[in-house]
Amino acid sequence: MLRSEFGDTAYKTWLASLSLQGVEGDRVLLSVPTRFLRDWVASHYADRIRMLWRRVNPVVDGVALTVAPAATRPGGAGLPVEPAPVATLEPLAPSAAPEVEPEAEVSAPVDPRYTFDNFVVGKPNELAFAAAKRIAELDSLPFNPLFIYGGVGLGKTHLMHAIAWEIRRRTPERKVVYLSAEKFMYQFIRALREKDTMSFKELFRSVDVLMVDDVQFIGGKESTQEEFFHTFNALVDRGRQIVISSDRSPVELSGLEERIRSRLGWGLVVDIHPTTYELRLGILQTKAEVLGAQSKVPDRVLEFLARRITSNVRELEGALNRIVAQATLVGRAITLDMAQEVLQDLLRAHERRITIEEIQKRVAEHFGVKLADMHSARRARVVARPRQVAMYLAKQLTPRSLPEIGRRFGGRDHTTVMHAIRKIEELRTADSVLNEDVEMLRRLLQG
Ligand code: ADP
Ligand code: MG
């Protein structure tokens, strides 16, 4: 199961030595032979392993990794055989020691690696960083809620944990609850099932700081939204702090009721922009130091990574970890050649970057309109529809934001882009010819 999920190599290198120790309460206990493996698995595979378990056994709420020398482990039984379902997924601290805190029940463990000190600040994230720090350092509310949004792997969860850490450190008496929107939903569903929504409400309404990660998750989930909204309002009325993260801005949150959307944008909304080369290099240098490997990784290798892996910090980190792990495990010096070899698959995936220009060109060709019509103000359907298709594909196939896509289509507003995307989404279900056009173009572009 793990093998098919992660592939042969990853399985052999990292996962084959995991062994199932049992299930304790709602946690699955796995052991690994070394600390290094534990940390590696915790930071790279824990989320997905938890997801697998959860698919099969909805009772399981988390995965705990412990270090146990091979001799004491029950006969290498390997992994989540055919797991039991898990009810929630929070990134685990590498040590996975359940934190003993009064709110441990609802709040996910805060990852000790995710602190302000470990967060590398650059142009793309300085505003979000500054806002997060303010919230953590002031007892009064400078802005409520703080809404942080940005693409995958750009540091939202890191900042959320850092805020939680800092508040707990400075004012341990304040009750800080950090959890994902998904976990919020599961807690709520459980309360409904157990006919105990009163204590659910009391619990959430008694917190001083509520942090909800990945709020986009509640899009389309009506009763969860409703409950979230009530909780949100109750806390704001009482002057409690709320911090929200999302992969898109409040206006772009789909499947969310208008009143909730607008309420989310009431306080301070900050976005984390895609990383720049300088920031990526800075992050790599910091991570190399944390790994104690700064002297082993030549600058050229770091520069190479910063130039080639641009999508998100998680991948960047993963690439560095892989190189360092390889060097450590097989005692090999880190060179540019070695890095290229170890990261072959990853680098290949990054080569095919689809650009907006490419999309515009293909779409124009396909519908027999002029490339210039992608930018023009003409609103006749014969050109407007292809333009909308191109915008839709630009959102799907590139990491560009709505405002940026708008700019590249003759300086249009982001709301126009959003409208185009909705329109095409709608048409794809209603118009099978158009749906096929879009599918074909997508395949063509993805080559
Ligand atoms: P998100 O929640 O936005 O998807 P995460 O906060 O999980 O992203 O970040 C992914 C990984 O990248 C984490 O390991 C995090 O520590 C790291 N990371 C992201 N941005 C930075 C940064 N500016 N400095 C240091 N580490 C970062
Ligand atoms: Mg996150």
Short mmCIF file of C-alpha atoms in Angstrom, two decimals, residues 363 367-370 373-374 376-390 412 419 423-424 426-427 431 434 437:
data_model
loop_
_atom_site.label_atom_id
_atom_site.label_comp_id
_atom_site.label_asym_id
_atom_site.label_seq_id
_atom_site.Cartn_x
_atom_site.Cartn_y
_atom_site.Cartn_z
CA VAL A 363 -6.17 28.56 -27.47
CA PHE A 367 -10.52 28.54 -31.93
CA GLY A 368 -9.15 30.29 -34.99
CA VAL A 369 -8.93 33.73 -33.47
CA LYS A 370 -6.04 36.17 -33.51
CA ASP A 373 -7.74 39.05 -29.40
CA MET A 374 -6.55 37.54 -26.15
CA SER A 376 -8.13 43.09 -26.98
CA ALA A 377 -11.22 44.73 -25.55
CA ARG A 378 -13.53 43.10 -28.11
CA ARG A 379 -16.47 41.51 -26.40
CA ALA A 380 -18.05 39.59 -29.25
CA ARG A 381 -18.62 36.02 -28.15
CA VAL A 382 -16.40 34.54 -30.90
CA VAL A 383 -13.38 36.11 -29.23
CA ALA A 384 -14.64 36.49 -25.68
CA ARG A 385 -15.29 32.79 -25.19
CA PRO A 386 -11.81 31.65 -26.29
CA ARG A 387 -10.36 34.35 -24.08
CA GLN A 388 -12.30 32.99 -21.14
CA VAL A 389 -11.09 29.48 -21.89
CA ALA A 390 -7.52 30.76 -21.94
CA ARG A 412 -8.21 43.13 -17.11
CA HIS A 419 -16.02 35.55 -13.84
CA LYS A 423 -18.36 30.77 -16.62
CA ILE A 424 -16.13 28.05 -18.07
CA GLU A 426 -20.35 26.18 -15.60
CA LEU A 427 -20.17 25.57 -19.32
CA ASP A 431 -21.75 22.10 -22.96
CA LEU A 434 -16.76 23.07 -25.10
CA ASP A 437 -12.23 21.57 -26.35
#
